[in-house]
């Protein structure tokens, strides 16, 4: 099988952590507006992007997730005032760490998606899925099972 | 072993048509801990809820997973259902197979696979859910209303009428807001002041309403039922108790500045009452323009005041107060017209905004209601009105429709003709939108009875020519260019939220949209609530609207606030953080990340090898914690854990997804 074909057959598994107040609501709005996106995305609802521990992200990669997205309210709009600033700082460090251990940075993205941005949610999920389809599966951190 | 029940909802065909629910149930029955899987056409219906309740009892379920619409929609519903059958409500989890699945994936096989995965994830989480108990706390029976335009006035009156204390806080020296500036109001043409002033007086004399004018919100802490707010009452420099409102002070004051209330079209003094019907009818000294404060000279007002009410020494007062509920009613501003050079606003005095037009036709306005051209004080003959200046303009202005401009422009055309029967109104419009009771009829009157000429089209340029203005535009219906000579050009300027709305939103912890309008909790079903419990929205701070809609919404916000204030106690959300003291090392990394200062340190005494030892640990104040979970993430030894979203629950979800 050629490389291209293999990539074509590969369907990535994408874990998205979405804060309840903005991004999860944005994902709901994508639903209400019937804005379709690939079925590869699984959402974990968290109260705030600041609840997402780097642990969860590493665990996802170890269990075979091909990409992880953390989505929160726009800077300044966090329901808990400052949560997404903590998240932003924490995840820029995590990003460098992932790069250091050899995970392609495309596999970990942070996005700010408001409750009214259903279209943005759908577009990002489509974009991430497309990118990972081309990039191929995560082999580096995955448990050998 | 757990006894988990999975309840799958068809949502009519919303889920059932795209997801093979038989397969979902079959797979669910094989998931660890699941002892039952059943379905219903509408799980939220009485029949569906009865199924859940009965099954909990018959199957002795200890956890419930409902696969249905978003938890933001019905989590509360199903928690109540479970509670009715004796199950702790926090043992319920929702798998969102509608918004996140059937509505966004078209392929049935894919959608079914995903639905199974979502159910598995919810089951994995539910298995780790713990029963949680909500605490009760007392409600402060007092409301705060921010902004005293018609929205705030109405809300304060409605709340006050039920007997609760209300503090009404207004930034400017008088209540009334924009409505006080208007002349007549569409679609009935009743005089704005005539219907507003009595309400303003009602506020002033109401025994339950405490008025804080020339005041602002300085800080907000606390939570629903118990907000703690600091107000800054700015120094008025007048002793309100002594002032009799005689007005000698502002007659004699030598310092003149552009009057805000008159939109800068006439002067006020440095000591002033913004308009004749102001409430309270007590002057204020604008210290930035007062000679006493800028040059330490003058002091005429103090000399002439017969009541000795002028007090240069007054200082700002900070007032701390507790409230059970807050209504936000801060109203609107107009967009800045700098970006719209083609209309020439600011370059010629006869190019004005609609708000300025309101003042020009108003009997108490700068021309005594004569409606004269600002350039030469002559009556205008041809007046060109331009719709949608800054509205429905994605590139330079606001993409939305300001909603009121079509109607008030029709009103202006009528008022013009009534003042000057020989005059002619031309109106450039994109669309005329008159969806409202009696609105279309009103617009037709402007055209048919008052002869307003409506031109569908865009204005390219407005420029002076001699003592007139020339308006160049295109009539898009006939595709011809139009050139009109005008004595006055009136711009229907887009409305926006107050410039500082976002900052106030941050202080209150309520969201704003891309334009800084405050966001309602649900666009259809919870239009007067904000996302923050206990904070309600009224009037144009939430979106463009006219007076009747503003009053209705204010009444709605007041009703919500009253319902809250009527409760003696509230139940707290038990999804708060929790410290496992045996794991806590006392590093206090959690402390600075908490946005609500809910974490403090305490010393505990414990026995280690028979010896007493004292050490530091973190402590959570449940009443302050809002459940964001930032601390749980910051905690290295894993001592801090957010109930309802614990590390174990979230990791189990990740594992289930990646299975
Ligand atoms: C030119 C024009 C003509 C109009 N004509 C009509 C008409 O004929 N009929 C009709 O139905 N509608 C009309 N409208 C619409 C009408 O003006 C509004 O619907 C109405 O005034 C909205 O009231 P509000 O209370 O929401 O806002 P506002 O009137 O803006 O009141 C808000 C108040 O809050 C205060 N405030 C703001 N921020 C703070 C803060 N941080 N702290 C404390 N106080 C604060 C402000 O000072 C103000 O007093 C017209 C509008 C315009 C622009
Ligand atoms: S961060 Fe964790 S260990 Fe450190 S004080 Fe807070 S709860 Fe204790
Ligand atoms: S969960 Fe959030 S609000 Fe509660 S104590 Fe932790 S950081 Fe503070
Ligand atoms: S609540 Fe959305 S990022 Fe904090």
GROMACS .gro file of N, CA and C in nm, chain B residues 282-341:
model
  180
  427UNK      N    1  -3.066   6.838   4.209
  427UNK     CA    2  -2.957   6.895   4.288
  427UNK      C    3  -2.839   6.914   4.193
  428UNK      N    4  -2.780   7.031   4.189
  428UNK     CA    5  -2.669   7.052   4.095
  428UNK      C    6  -2.547   6.969   4.134
  429UNK      N    7  -2.451   6.969   4.043
  429UNK     CA    8  -2.328   6.900   4.067
  429UNK      C    9  -2.217   6.991   4.014
  430UNK      N   10  -2.102   6.988   4.079
  430UNK     CA   11  -1.990   7.066   4.025
  430UNK      C   12  -1.899   6.973   3.946
  431UNK      N   13  -1.881   7.008   3.820
  431UNK     CA   14  -1.789   6.934   3.734
  431UNK      C   15  -1.650   6.990   3.764
  432UNK      N   16  -1.578   6.915   3.847
  432UNK     CA   17  -1.454   6.971   3.903
  432UNK      C   18  -1.348   6.997   3.797
  433UNK      N   19  -1.355   6.924   3.686
  433UNK     CA   20  -1.255   6.946   3.582
  433UNK      C   21  -1.269   7.083   3.518
  434UNK      N   22  -1.387   7.140   3.523
  434UNK     CA   23  -1.410   7.269   3.458
  434UNK      C   24  -1.443   7.382   3.555
  435UNK      N   25  -1.443   7.352   3.682
  435UNK     CA   26  -1.478   7.455   3.779
  435UNK      C   27  -1.354   7.537   3.813
  436UNK      N   28  -1.368   7.669   3.814
  436UNK     CA   29  -1.252   7.756   3.838
  436UNK      C   30  -1.197   7.741   3.979
  437UNK      N   31  -1.286   7.706   4.072
  437UNK     CA   32  -1.238   7.687   4.208
  437UNK      C   33  -1.141   7.569   4.213
  438UNK      N   34  -1.176   7.462   4.144
  438UNK     CA   35  -1.093   7.343   4.149
  438UNK      C   36  -0.974   7.350   4.054
  439UNK      N   37  -0.987   7.425   3.942
  439UNK     CA   38  -0.874   7.429   3.849
  439UNK      C   39  -0.778   7.542   3.883
  440UNK      N   40  -0.835   7.657   3.930
  440UNK     CA   41  -0.746   7.772   3.950
  440UNK      C   42  -0.753   7.827   4.093
  441UNK      N   43  -0.832   7.762   4.176
  441UNK     CA   44  -0.854   7.808   4.313
  441UNK      C   45  -0.901   7.953   4.317
  442UNK      N   46  -0.983   7.988   4.216
  442UNK     CA   47  -1.041   8.123   4.212
  442UNK      C   48  -1.192   8.109   4.200
  443UNK      N   49  -1.261   8.217   4.208
  443UNK     CA   50  -1.406   8.221   4.185
  443UNK      C   51  -1.485   8.186   4.310
  444UNK      N   52  -1.545   8.069   4.315
  444UNK     CA   53  -1.626   8.034   4.432
  444UNK      C   54  -1.757   8.111   4.437
  445UNK      N   55  -1.801   8.163   4.323
  445UNK     CA   56  -1.924   8.244   4.318
  445UNK      C   57  -2.044   8.164   4.368
  446UNK      N   58  -2.053   8.037   4.326
  446UNK     CA   59  -2.170   7.958   4.362
  446UNK      C   60  -2.185   7.950   4.514
  447UNK      N   61  -2.071   7.932   4.579
  447UNK     CA   62  -2.075   7.919   4.724
  447UNK      C   63  -2.124   8.050   4.787
  448UNK      N   64  -2.080   8.161   4.725
  448UNK     CA   65  -2.120   8.292   4.780
  448UNK      C   66  -2.269   8.316   4.762
  449UNK      N   67  -2.323   8.274   4.643
  449UNK     CA   68  -2.463   8.310   4.617
  449UNK      C   69  -2.564   8.210   4.672
  450UNK      N   70  -2.520   8.091   4.705
  450UNK     CA   71  -2.617   7.989   4.746
  450UNK      C   72  -2.686   8.030   4.875
  451UNK      N   73  -2.818   8.051   4.872
  451UNK     CA   74  -2.887   8.097   4.991
  451UNK      C   75  -2.898   7.989   5.098
  452UNK      N   76  -2.876   7.864   5.057
  452UNK     CA   77  -2.892   7.754   5.154
  452UNK      C   78  -2.757   7.706   5.207
  453UNK      N   79  -2.650   7.771   5.163
  453UNK     CA   80  -2.514   7.732   5.200
  453UNK      C   81  -2.490   7.583   5.173
  454UNK      N   82  -2.535   7.539   5.055
  454UNK     CA   83  -2.526   7.396   5.023
  454UNK      C   84  -2.398   7.359   4.950
  455UNK      N   85  -2.329   7.459   4.893
  455UNK     CA   86  -2.208   7.427   4.815
  455UNK      C   87  -2.095   7.388   4.911
  456UNK      N   88  -2.036   7.274   4.883
  456UNK     CA   89  -1.933   7.220   4.973
  456UNK      C   90  -1.815   7.173   4.891
  457UNK      N   91  -1.711   7.260   4.881
  457UNK     CA   92  -1.593   7.226   4.801
  457UNK      C   93  -1.512   7.114   4.864
  458UNK      N   94  -1.534   7.090   4.991
  458UNK     CA   95  -1.450   6.993   5.063
  458UNK      C   96  -1.501   6.849   5.048
  459UNK      N   97  -1.622   6.835   4.995
  459UNK     CA   98  -1.679   6.700   4.987
  459UNK      C   99  -1.583   6.604   4.917
  460UNK      N  100  -1.583   6.479   4.962
  460UNK     CA  101  -1.498   6.383   4.893
  460UNK      C  102  -1.581   6.260   4.854
  461UNK      N  103  -1.523   6.179   4.765
  461UNK     CA  104  -1.592   6.058   4.721
  461UNK      C  105  -1.621   5.968   4.842
  462UNK      N  106  -1.734   5.901   4.837
  462UNK     CA  107  -1.767   5.808   4.944
  462UNK      C  108  -1.763   5.666   4.890
  463UNK      N  109  -1.698   5.575   4.962
  463UNK     CA  110  -1.704   5.435   4.924
  463UNK      C  111  -1.807   5.366   5.013
  464UNK      N  112  -1.902   5.299   4.950
  464UNK     CA  113  -2.010   5.235   5.025
  464UNK      C  114  -2.007   5.087   4.997
  465UNK      N  115  -2.004   5.005   5.101
  465UNK     CA  116  -2.006   4.859   5.082
  465UNK      C  117  -2.143   4.807   5.118
  466UNK      N  118  -2.196   4.722   5.034
  466UNK     CA  119  -2.331   4.675   5.056
  466UNK      C  120  -2.346   4.532   5.005
  467UNK      N  121  -2.433   4.454   5.069
  467UNK     CA  122  -2.456   4.316   5.022
  467UNK      C  123  -2.589   4.307   4.947
  468UNK      N  124  -2.589   4.229   4.842
  468UNK     CA  125  -2.709   4.212   4.759
  468UNK      C  126  -2.734   4.066   4.727
  469UNK      N  127  -2.862   4.034   4.715
  469UNK     CA  128  -2.896   3.897   4.673
  469UNK      C  129  -2.897   3.885   4.522
  470UNK      N  130  -2.937   3.994   4.453
  470UNK     CA  131  -2.949   3.990   4.308
  470UNK      C  132  -2.903   4.122   4.247
  471UNK      N  133  -2.858   4.116   4.123
  471UNK     CA  134  -2.812   4.237   4.053
  471UNK      C  135  -2.879   4.243   3.916
  472UNK      N  136  -2.931   4.361   3.882
  472UNK     CA  137  -2.984   4.382   3.747
  472UNK      C  138  -2.891   4.482   3.677
  473UNK      N  139  -2.840   4.444   3.560
  473UNK     CA  140  -2.751   4.533   3.486
  473UNK      C  141  -2.833   4.601   3.376
  474UNK      N  142  -2.830   4.734   3.373
  474UNK     CA  143  -2.912   4.810   3.277
  474UNK      C  144  -2.835   4.934   3.234
  475UNK      N  145  -2.718   4.912   3.175
  475UNK     CA  146  -2.629   5.026   3.149
  475UNK      C  147  -2.649   5.091   3.013
  476UNK      N  148  -2.738   5.037   2.931
  476UNK     CA  149  -2.779   5.110   2.812
  476UNK      C  150  -2.679   5.116   2.699
  477UNK      N  151  -2.692   5.222   2.618
  477UNK     CA  152  -2.616   5.226   2.493
  477UNK      C  153  -2.546   5.358   2.469
  478UNK      N  154  -2.450   5.354   2.379
  478UNK     CA  155  -2.382   5.471   2.324
  478UNK      C  156  -2.406   5.470   2.174
  479UNK      N  157  -2.356   5.573   2.106
  479UNK     CA  158  -2.362   5.574   1.960
  479UNK      C  159  -2.223   5.547   1.906
  480UNK      N  160  -2.213   5.487   1.786
  480UNK     CA  161  -2.079   5.460   1.735
  480UNK      C  162  -2.008   5.590   1.701
  481UNK      N  163  -1.878   5.580   1.702
  481UNK     CA  164  -1.793   5.690   1.667
  481UNK      C  165  -1.801   5.710   1.516
  482UNK      N  166  -1.820   5.835   1.470
  482UNK     CA  167  -1.838   5.854   1.326
  482UNK      C  168  -1.709   5.891   1.252
  483UNK      N  169  -1.596   5.887   1.324
  483UNK     CA  170  -1.468   5.922   1.262
  483UNK      C  171  -1.440   5.839   1.138
  484UNK      N  172  -1.480   5.711   1.146
  484UNK     CA  173  -1.453   5.617   1.036
  484UNK      C  174  -1.536   5.648   0.911
  485UNK      N  175  -1.638   5.732   0.927
  485UNK     CA  176  -1.733   5.750   0.817
  485UNK      C  177  -1.720   5.889   0.755
  486UNK      N  178  -1.601   5.915   0.705
  486UNK     CA  179  -1.567   6.047   0.653
  486UNK      C  180  -1.660   6.095   0.544
   0.00000   0.00000   0.00000
